[in-house]
Short mmCIF file of C-alpha atoms and ligand atoms in Angstrom, two decimals:
data_model
loop_
_atom_site.label_atom_id
_atom_site.label_comp_id
_atom_site.label_asym_id
_atom_site.label_seq_id
_atom_site.Cartn_x
_atom_site.Cartn_y
_atom_site.Cartn_z
CA UNK T 1 135.44 178.96 -31.05
CA UNK T 2 135.48 175.50 -33.29
CA UNK T 3 133.99 172.27 -31.81
CA UNK T 4 136.31 169.53 -30.63
CA UNK T 5 136.02 166.65 -34.36
CA UNK T 6 133.52 164.19 -32.65
CA UNK T 7 134.31 160.77 -32.77
CA UNK T 8 132.39 157.95 -35.31
CA UNK T 9 130.23 156.08 -34.11
CA UNK T 10 130.70 152.03 -33.02
CA UNK T 11 128.28 150.39 -35.34
CA UNK T 12 126.41 147.68 -33.83
CA UNK T 13 129.19 145.04 -34.82
CA UNK T 14 132.31 146.99 -33.60
CA UNK T 15 130.77 146.45 -29.96
CA UNK T 16 129.98 143.49 -30.02
CA UNK T 17 133.70 143.08 -31.04
CA UNK T 18 134.91 144.99 -27.99
CA UNK T 19 132.17 142.88 -25.86
CA UNK T 20 133.96 139.35 -26.71
CA UNK T 21 137.17 141.16 -26.46
CA UNK T 22 137.12 141.78 -22.93
CA UNK T 23 134.64 138.50 -22.14
CA UNK T 24 137.17 135.84 -23.50
CA UNK T 25 139.84 137.72 -21.65
CA UNK T 26 138.17 137.70 -18.26
CA UNK T 27 137.35 134.08 -19.27
CA UNK T 28 142.01 133.37 -19.92
CA UNK T 29 142.03 135.26 -16.86
CA UNK T 30 139.40 133.07 -15.04
CA UNK T 31 140.89 129.47 -16.04
CA UNK T 32 144.32 131.11 -15.75
CA UNK T 33 143.31 130.69 -12.15
CA UNK T 34 141.36 128.01 -12.02
CA UNK T 35 144.41 126.34 -13.73
CA UNK T 36 142.86 125.05 -16.35
CA UNK T 37 145.34 126.31 -18.43
CA UNK T 38 147.75 124.55 -17.32
CA UNK T 39 146.44 121.48 -15.57
CA UNK T 40 150.64 120.87 -14.01
CA UNK T 41 150.38 124.54 -12.16
CA UNK T 42 150.36 123.31 -8.08
CA UNK T 43 146.85 124.53 -7.34
CA UNK T 44 145.11 125.11 -3.55
CA UNK T 45 142.61 122.51 -4.66
CA UNK T 46 145.45 120.03 -6.24
CA UNK T 47 147.16 120.62 -2.95
CA UNK T 48 144.18 119.78 -0.64
CA UNK T 49 143.22 116.21 -3.25
CA UNK T 50 146.71 115.67 -2.33
CA UNK T 51 146.02 115.02 1.09
CA UNK T 52 143.37 112.87 0.23
CA UNK T 53 143.53 109.54 1.50
CA UNK T 54 141.96 106.39 -1.48
CA UNK T 55 138.41 106.31 0.54
CA UNK T 56 138.60 110.49 -0.19
CA UNK T 57 138.85 112.55 2.43
CA UNK T 58 136.67 112.62 5.74
CA UNK T 59 133.64 115.13 4.87
CA UNK T 60 133.15 117.26 7.11
CA UNK T 61 136.22 117.80 9.17
CA UNK T 62 139.28 119.14 8.45
CA UNK T 63 142.00 118.14 5.01
CA UNK T 64 144.88 117.29 7.22
CA UNK T 65 145.08 117.86 11.13
CA UNK T 66 141.37 116.00 11.09
CA UNK T 67 141.65 115.03 14.43
CA UNK T 68 141.09 118.17 17.14
CA UNK T 69 139.62 118.82 20.18
CA UNK T 70 138.76 122.91 20.66
CA UNK T 71 139.38 124.61 23.69
CA UNK T 72 139.32 128.22 24.88
CA UNK T 73 141.61 130.28 27.48
CA UNK T 74 143.24 133.59 27.39
CA UNK T 75 146.27 134.56 26.46
CA UNK T 76 148.30 136.31 28.78
CA UNK T 77 150.99 138.82 27.31
CA UNK T 78 153.63 139.98 30.35
CA UNK T 79 154.53 143.04 27.43
CA UNK T 80 158.13 141.98 27.12
CA UNK T 81 157.50 141.48 23.16
CA UNK T 82 156.61 145.21 22.65
CA UNK T 83 160.33 146.04 22.25
CA UNK T 84 159.58 142.89 19.25
CA UNK T 85 155.70 143.69 17.85
CA UNK T 86 153.52 147.01 18.51
CA UNK T 87 150.74 143.90 17.98
CA UNK T 88 148.59 143.91 20.83
CA UNK T 89 148.61 141.15 21.94
CA UNK T 90 152.45 142.14 22.57
CA UNK T 91 151.38 144.80 25.23
CA UNK T 92 150.74 144.03 28.42
CA UNK T 93 146.90 142.81 29.49
CA UNK T 94 144.70 139.60 29.38
CA UNK T 95 143.56 138.79 26.18
CA UNK T 96 140.55 135.84 25.00
CA UNK T 97 141.98 133.00 22.67
CA UNK T 98 140.08 129.81 20.88
CA UNK T 99 142.32 127.10 20.49
CA UNK T 100 142.53 123.19 18.42
CA UNK T 101 144.78 120.46 19.66
CA UNK T 102 144.72 118.26 17.09
CA UNK T 103 147.06 115.68 15.19
CA UNK T 104 148.81 115.99 11.72
CA UNK T 105 145.99 113.31 9.58
CA UNK T 106 143.57 112.99 7.11
CA UNK T 107 142.14 110.45 9.40
CA UNK T 108 139.78 111.59 11.74
CA UNK T 109 139.29 108.36 12.89
CA UNK T 110 143.14 108.29 13.33
CA UNK T 111 144.33 106.22 16.38
CA UNK T 112 146.17 108.77 18.20
CA UNK T 113 149.36 106.45 18.64
CA UNK T 114 149.59 106.86 14.45
CA UNK T 115 149.96 110.17 14.38
CA UNK T 116 153.71 111.81 14.48
CA UNK T 117 153.05 114.89 14.25
CA UNK T 118 150.51 117.13 17.01
CA UNK T 119 149.60 121.38 16.36
CA UNK T 120 147.82 123.61 18.18
CA UNK T 121 145.11 126.40 16.42
CA UNK T 122 145.67 129.65 17.96
CA UNK T 123 143.14 132.73 17.88
CA UNK T 124 144.22 136.01 19.96
CA UNK T 125 141.18 138.73 19.91
CA UNK T 126 142.09 141.78 20.19
CA UNK T 127 138.62 144.27 22.03
CA UNK T 128 138.67 146.08 18.76
CA UNK T 129 138.41 143.18 16.77
CA UNK T 130 141.85 142.32 15.29
CA UNK T 131 143.14 138.54 15.34
CA UNK T 132 146.25 136.72 16.31
CA UNK T 133 145.52 133.46 14.45
CA UNK T 134 147.97 130.73 14.23
CA UNK T 135 148.52 127.35 13.65
CA UNK T 136 151.76 124.85 15.27
CA UNK T 137 153.49 121.94 14.72
CA UNK T 138 155.84 120.61 17.59
CA UNK T 139 158.63 119.45 15.45
CA UNK T 140 162.07 121.61 15.13
CA UNK T 141 161.56 122.22 11.36
CA UNK T 142 159.35 120.71 8.73
CA UNK T 143 159.26 118.59 6.37
CA UNK T 144 160.29 119.88 2.90
CA UNK T 145 161.57 123.39 2.01
CA UNK T 146 159.06 124.78 -0.26
CA UNK T 147 155.23 123.72 -1.23
CA UNK T 148 156.11 122.41 -4.52
CA UNK T 149 157.47 120.34 -1.68
CA UNK T 150 155.15 119.88 0.28
CA UNK T 151 152.74 117.87 -2.25
CA UNK T 152 155.28 115.96 -3.42
CA UNK T 153 155.77 114.23 -0.05
CA UNK T 154 152.27 114.09 -0.41
CA UNK T 155 152.02 112.85 -4.17
CA UNK T 156 155.22 110.25 -3.24
CA UNK T 157 154.05 109.31 0.53
CA UNK T 158 150.59 107.74 -2.08
CA UNK T 159 152.88 106.45 -4.59
CA UNK T 160 152.87 102.51 -4.67
CA UNK T 161 156.33 103.09 -6.31
CA UNK T 162 159.36 102.74 -4.96
CA UNK T 163 161.31 104.42 -5.40
CA UNK T 164 159.02 107.26 -5.48
CA UNK T 165 160.13 108.58 -1.81
CA UNK T 166 164.46 107.69 -2.79
CA UNK T 167 163.64 109.65 -5.53
CA UNK T 168 162.03 112.97 -3.88
CA UNK T 169 165.27 112.58 -1.33
CA UNK T 170 167.43 113.20 -4.15
CA UNK T 171 166.52 116.61 -4.66
CA UNK T 172 164.33 117.18 -0.92
CA UNK T 173 167.35 115.78 1.76
CA UNK T 174 166.39 117.77 4.36
CA UNK T 175 163.35 114.97 4.00
CA UNK T 176 165.85 112.75 5.27
CA UNK T 177 166.40 114.60 8.30
CA UNK T 178 162.26 115.20 8.97
CA UNK T 179 162.58 111.55 9.09
CA UNK T 180 165.62 110.78 11.54
CA UNK T 181 163.57 113.03 14.39
CA UNK T 182 160.60 111.44 13.22
CA UNK T 183 162.11 108.24 14.32
CA UNK T 184 164.22 109.23 17.39
CA UNK T 185 162.53 112.20 19.24
CA UNK T 186 160.57 111.67 22.60
CA UNK T 187 157.40 110.83 22.42
CA UNK T 188 154.41 112.14 24.85
CA UNK T 189 151.00 110.92 26.40
CA UNK T 190 150.47 114.53 26.49
CA UNK T 191 149.68 117.19 24.40
CA UNK T 192 150.59 119.46 27.21
CA UNK T 193 153.51 118.25 27.40
CA UNK T 194 154.34 119.22 23.02
CA UNK T 195 156.05 122.10 22.77
CA UNK T 196 154.41 123.89 19.27
CA UNK T 197 156.80 125.58 16.44
CA UNK T 198 155.63 128.24 14.56
CA UNK T 199 158.68 127.25 11.52
CA UNK T 200 157.26 129.77 9.63
CA UNK T 201 158.56 133.16 9.85
CA UNK T 202 157.17 136.39 9.73
CA UNK T 203 158.12 139.66 9.75
CA UNK T 204 157.61 142.12 13.17
CA UNK T 205 157.41 145.67 12.94
CA UNK T 206 157.74 147.78 16.44
CA UNK T 207 156.52 151.13 17.80
CA UNK T 208 159.87 152.96 15.86
CA UNK T 209 158.66 151.09 12.16
CA UNK T 210 161.21 148.86 12.38
CA UNK T 211 161.15 145.77 11.80
CA UNK T 212 162.23 142.08 11.96
CA UNK T 213 161.68 138.31 11.13
CA UNK T 214 160.95 136.02 13.82
CA UNK T 215 159.79 132.58 14.87
CA UNK T 216 157.97 131.59 17.85
CA UNK T 217 157.19 128.69 19.93
CA UNK T 218 154.92 127.82 22.57
CA UNK T 219 156.90 125.24 25.38
CA UNK T 220 154.99 123.47 27.32
CA UNK T 221 154.95 124.35 31.90
CA UNK T 222 154.33 120.73 32.41
CA UNK T 223 156.70 118.51 32.06
CA UNK T 224 157.45 115.91 29.09
CA UNK T 225 157.69 112.71 30.57
CA UNK T 226 158.96 110.43 27.09
CA UNK T 227 156.76 107.20 26.90
CA UNK T 228 157.13 104.78 24.59
CA UNK T 229 154.93 104.46 21.22
CA UNK T 230 154.05 101.17 22.16
CA UNK T 231 152.57 101.18 25.28
CA UNK T 232 150.84 104.58 24.59
CA UNK T 233 149.16 102.90 21.77
CA UNK T 234 147.99 99.63 25.07
CA UNK T 235 146.08 103.98 26.28
CA UNK T 236 144.05 103.47 23.30
CA UNK T 237 142.55 105.40 20.39
CA UNK T 238 141.91 109.08 22.17
CA UNK T 239 144.27 108.92 25.15
CA UNK T 240 145.32 112.67 23.67
CA UNK T 241 142.02 113.62 23.95
CA UNK T 242 140.71 111.19 26.55
CA UNK T 243 144.01 112.54 29.06
CA UNK T 244 144.04 117.28 28.16
CA UNK T 245 139.96 116.10 29.42
CA UNK T 246 141.32 114.75 32.40
CA UNK T 247 144.31 117.16 32.59
CA UNK T 248 141.91 120.26 32.60
CA UNK T 249 139.31 119.20 34.53
CA UNK T 250 142.39 119.61 37.97
CA UNK T 251 143.68 123.09 36.62
CA UNK T 252 144.62 124.99 33.62
CA UNK T 253 147.53 123.48 31.02
CA UNK T 254 150.15 126.50 29.88
CA UNK T 255 152.68 127.17 27.51
CA UNK T 256 155.21 130.32 27.22
CA UNK T 257 155.15 132.26 24.19
CA UNK T 258 158.71 132.38 23.75
CA UNK T 259 160.07 134.67 20.09
CA UNK T 260 163.23 133.84 18.40
CA UNK T 261 165.44 136.65 17.17
CA UNK T 262 167.71 136.09 14.30
CA UNK T 263 170.80 136.88 13.73
CA UNK T 264 171.56 139.04 10.79
CA UNK T 265 171.42 136.80 7.50
CA UNK T 266 169.97 133.81 9.17
CA UNK T 267 167.40 132.95 5.87
CA UNK T 268 163.57 133.56 7.13
CA UNK T 269 162.13 131.70 3.21
CA UNK T 270 162.83 127.84 4.97
CA UNK T 271 160.89 126.70 7.42
CA UNK T 272 163.10 123.04 7.28
CA UNK T 273 166.02 125.50 8.38
CA UNK T 274 165.70 125.47 11.98
CA UNK T 275 167.59 128.63 13.47
CA UNK T 276 171.43 128.11 14.81
CA UNK T 277 169.67 127.32 19.06
CA UNK T 278 172.34 129.83 20.31
CA UNK T 279 169.66 132.44 18.52
CA UNK T 280 168.37 135.47 21.26
CA UNK T 281 164.69 134.04 23.16
CA UNK T 282 162.71 136.04 24.31
CA UNK T 283 159.50 135.12 26.54
CA UNK T 284 156.50 137.85 25.37
CA UNK T 285 153.73 135.35 27.42
CA UNK T 286 151.32 132.99 29.07
CA UNK T 287 148.94 130.43 26.79
CA UNK T 288 146.15 129.26 29.70
CA UNK T 289 143.87 126.62 28.39
CA UNK T 290 141.49 127.12 30.83
CA UNK T 291 138.55 124.40 29.12
CA UNK T 292 138.23 121.63 26.56
CA UNK T 293 135.34 121.15 24.75
CA UNK T 294 134.50 117.81 22.24
CA UNK T 295 134.67 120.03 17.93
CA UNK T 296 131.69 118.87 17.44
CA UNK T 297 130.12 121.84 19.40
CA UNK T 298 132.86 123.63 20.09
CA UNK T 299 133.80 126.89 19.53
CA UNK T 300 137.24 126.46 17.07
CA UNK T 301 135.20 123.57 14.91
CA UNK T 302 134.08 126.81 12.03
CA UNK T 303 137.41 128.35 12.89
CA UNK T 304 140.07 128.27 9.71
CA UNK T 305 143.77 128.75 11.83
CA UNK T 306 145.28 130.19 8.39
CA UNK T 307 148.31 132.11 9.16
CA UNK T 308 148.14 135.03 7.74
CA UNK T 309 145.56 136.40 9.59
CA UNK T 310 147.99 138.36 11.08
CA UNK T 311 146.82 141.57 13.69
CA UNK T 312 148.76 145.17 13.26
CA UNK T 313 152.54 144.81 13.60
CA UNK T 314 153.10 141.37 12.60
CA UNK T 315 152.76 140.32 9.15
CA UNK T 316 154.43 137.26 6.60
CA UNK T 317 157.58 137.40 4.90
CA UNK T 318 159.68 135.84 2.23
CA UNK T 319 158.70 132.10 3.46
CA UNK T 320 156.18 130.95 0.39
CA UNK T 321 154.89 128.33 3.64
CA UNK T 322 152.10 131.38 4.89
CA UNK T 323 150.80 132.25 1.15
CA UNK T 324 150.36 128.67 0.69
CA UNK T 325 148.84 127.57 4.33
CA UNK T 326 145.79 130.21 3.61
CA UNK T 327 145.02 128.74 0.17
CA UNK T 328 144.87 125.66 1.13
CA UNK T 329 143.05 126.09 4.84
CA UNK T 330 140.19 128.07 2.08
CA UNK T 331 140.07 125.64 0.20
CA UNK T 332 139.58 122.63 3.10
CA UNK T 333 137.11 125.21 4.94
CA UNK T 334 135.25 126.15 1.72
CA UNK T 335 134.94 122.10 1.60
CA UNK T 336 134.61 120.68 4.78
CA UNK T 337 131.71 123.18 6.05
CA UNK T 338 130.02 122.32 3.06
CA UNK T 339 129.92 119.03 4.32
CA UNK T 340 128.08 120.12 7.51
CA UNK T 341 125.77 117.17 7.74
CA UNK T 342 128.13 114.84 7.53
CA UNK T 343 130.09 115.90 10.91
CA UNK T 344 126.29 116.47 12.49
CA UNK T 345 126.23 118.32 15.61
CA UNK T 346 125.56 116.68 18.74
CA UNK T 347 124.15 119.56 20.83
CA UNK T 348 120.91 121.39 18.99
CA UNK T 349 121.88 125.11 18.67
CA UNK T 350 125.30 124.32 19.85
CA UNK T 351 128.61 126.90 19.70
CA UNK T 352 128.98 128.04 15.44
C1 HEM R 1 152.13 123.96 2.06
C2 HEM R 1 152.39 123.43 3.14
C3 HEM R 1 151.41 122.95 4.31
C4 HEM R 1 149.65 122.00 3.56
C5 HEM R 1 148.96 122.28 2.38
C6 HEM R 1 148.37 122.44 5.07
C7 HEM R 1 147.61 121.92 4.53
C8 HEM R 1 146.34 122.01 5.85
C9 HEM R 1 145.72 121.65 5.19
C10 HEM R 1 144.40 121.58 4.40
C11 HEM R 1 145.13 122.38 6.99
C12 HEM R 1 142.54 121.97 7.95
C13 HEM R 1 142.88 123.31 7.59
C14 HEM R 1 141.21 123.50 7.76
O1 HEM R 1 140.06 122.74 8.04
O2 HEM R 1 140.65 124.76 8.18
C15 HEM R 1 145.75 122.14 7.86
C16 HEM R 1 145.99 122.53 9.25
C17 HEM R 1 146.87 121.84 9.99
N1 HEM R 1 148.19 122.35 10.00
FE1 HEM R 1 148.59 122.90 7.66
N2 HEM R 1 149.54 122.44 5.92
C18 HEM R 1 150.56 122.82 5.50
C19 HEM R 1 151.91 123.37 6.01
C20 HEM R 1 151.67 123.17 7.40
C21 HEM R 1 153.21 124.34 8.22
C22 HEM R 1 153.99 124.25 8.09
C23 HEM R 1 152.39 123.88 10.08
C24 HEM R 1 153.39 124.40 11.06
C25 HEM R 1 154.22 125.09 11.29
C26 HEM R 1 150.90 123.20 9.59
C27 HEM R 1 149.69 123.35 11.06
C28 HEM R 1 148.53 122.88 10.60
C29 HEM R 1 148.52 123.16 11.99
C30 HEM R 1 148.32 123.00 13.56
C31 HEM R 1 147.11 122.42 11.75
C32 HEM R 1 145.49 122.09 12.27
C33 HEM R 1 144.91 123.84 12.35
C34 HEM R 1 143.20 123.02 12.71
O3 HEM R 1 144.07 123.25 14.06
O4 HEM R 1 142.83 124.11 12.03
N3 HEM R 1 150.93 123.29 8.64
N4 HEM R 1 147.05 121.87 6.77
#
């Protein structure tokens, strides 16, 4: 039997060339990922930098929705959602929640009556360790149709050029719709009177394996009472936190989770376009907020309400926002947790 032909051993120079090529390809991939080869590419870092006011970010705090307060509670599922998704949170039962009521501003000290967008972060936990995290806001649709548009909006908002915003609105006319909502929607005096909306569409998969896009909202049990914003300004810079602390002393605050089922053909990729109001709605459970804790020492402080942390039965759709948000929230989380000394806890050994 003849031996297979032997390969000529590599010379030292050839081996060095192979190593150099491997290192160069790795470095190029790293540089591409970091955005060094295309400085105009939108990276999560540039997106997060764009929130920063000229005076710099609020160190130790979230780079957006920087002002907020923690809560704990339960999600009480009525079981009706199991028709739509096999997600644990739709099986009838009670699941623990850590959350955060917040304001859509990079300024951790903003006066409450100066911030139009109010938000809600929720983390629902399953006994088997699965989690469903979401971050919802009170407008009925988002300000822009895609993440690049959001970056452009942040830049135009910070620009001294008076034409910056009118020029951007020509490309993103949906900003004018959002502006109209911001100017006309009633303000309320309580986080507990707001409706919070997912805006982004996600894919629900039911027990049979069939998948359908959905959006959802948390509808307040408390009756919203419109209050002129000038009136709210007189209640002090932190009236929302003060109000929710007082409110919970006399009993939990509640929201009904309502899932919206689109008609075939309804688009799912653009959260700046609400689905028509007549779409089927399914009440799937109740968010019950039982305790409120200051953020500095509270259980939400170091939670990243990344909307792509989803349980089995829920997945992202063709909506490009959740992936962009996930990457940006991660950058914000890494920065703020590295700056913990700038946002000291007030109680030694407070919850992490
Ligand atoms: C490309 C678009 C977006 C970007 C770049 C962005 C960016 C951010 C950042 C950097 C944070 C702070 C994250 C942290 O440090 O944990 C944040 C928080 C938040 N965002 Fe967004 N966001 C976007 C879109 C949205 C949308 C569409 C919604 C709602 C539907 C939303 C709702 C919220 C809420 C409620 C929070 C506060 C969550 C918490 O309490 O930790 N964002 N966002």
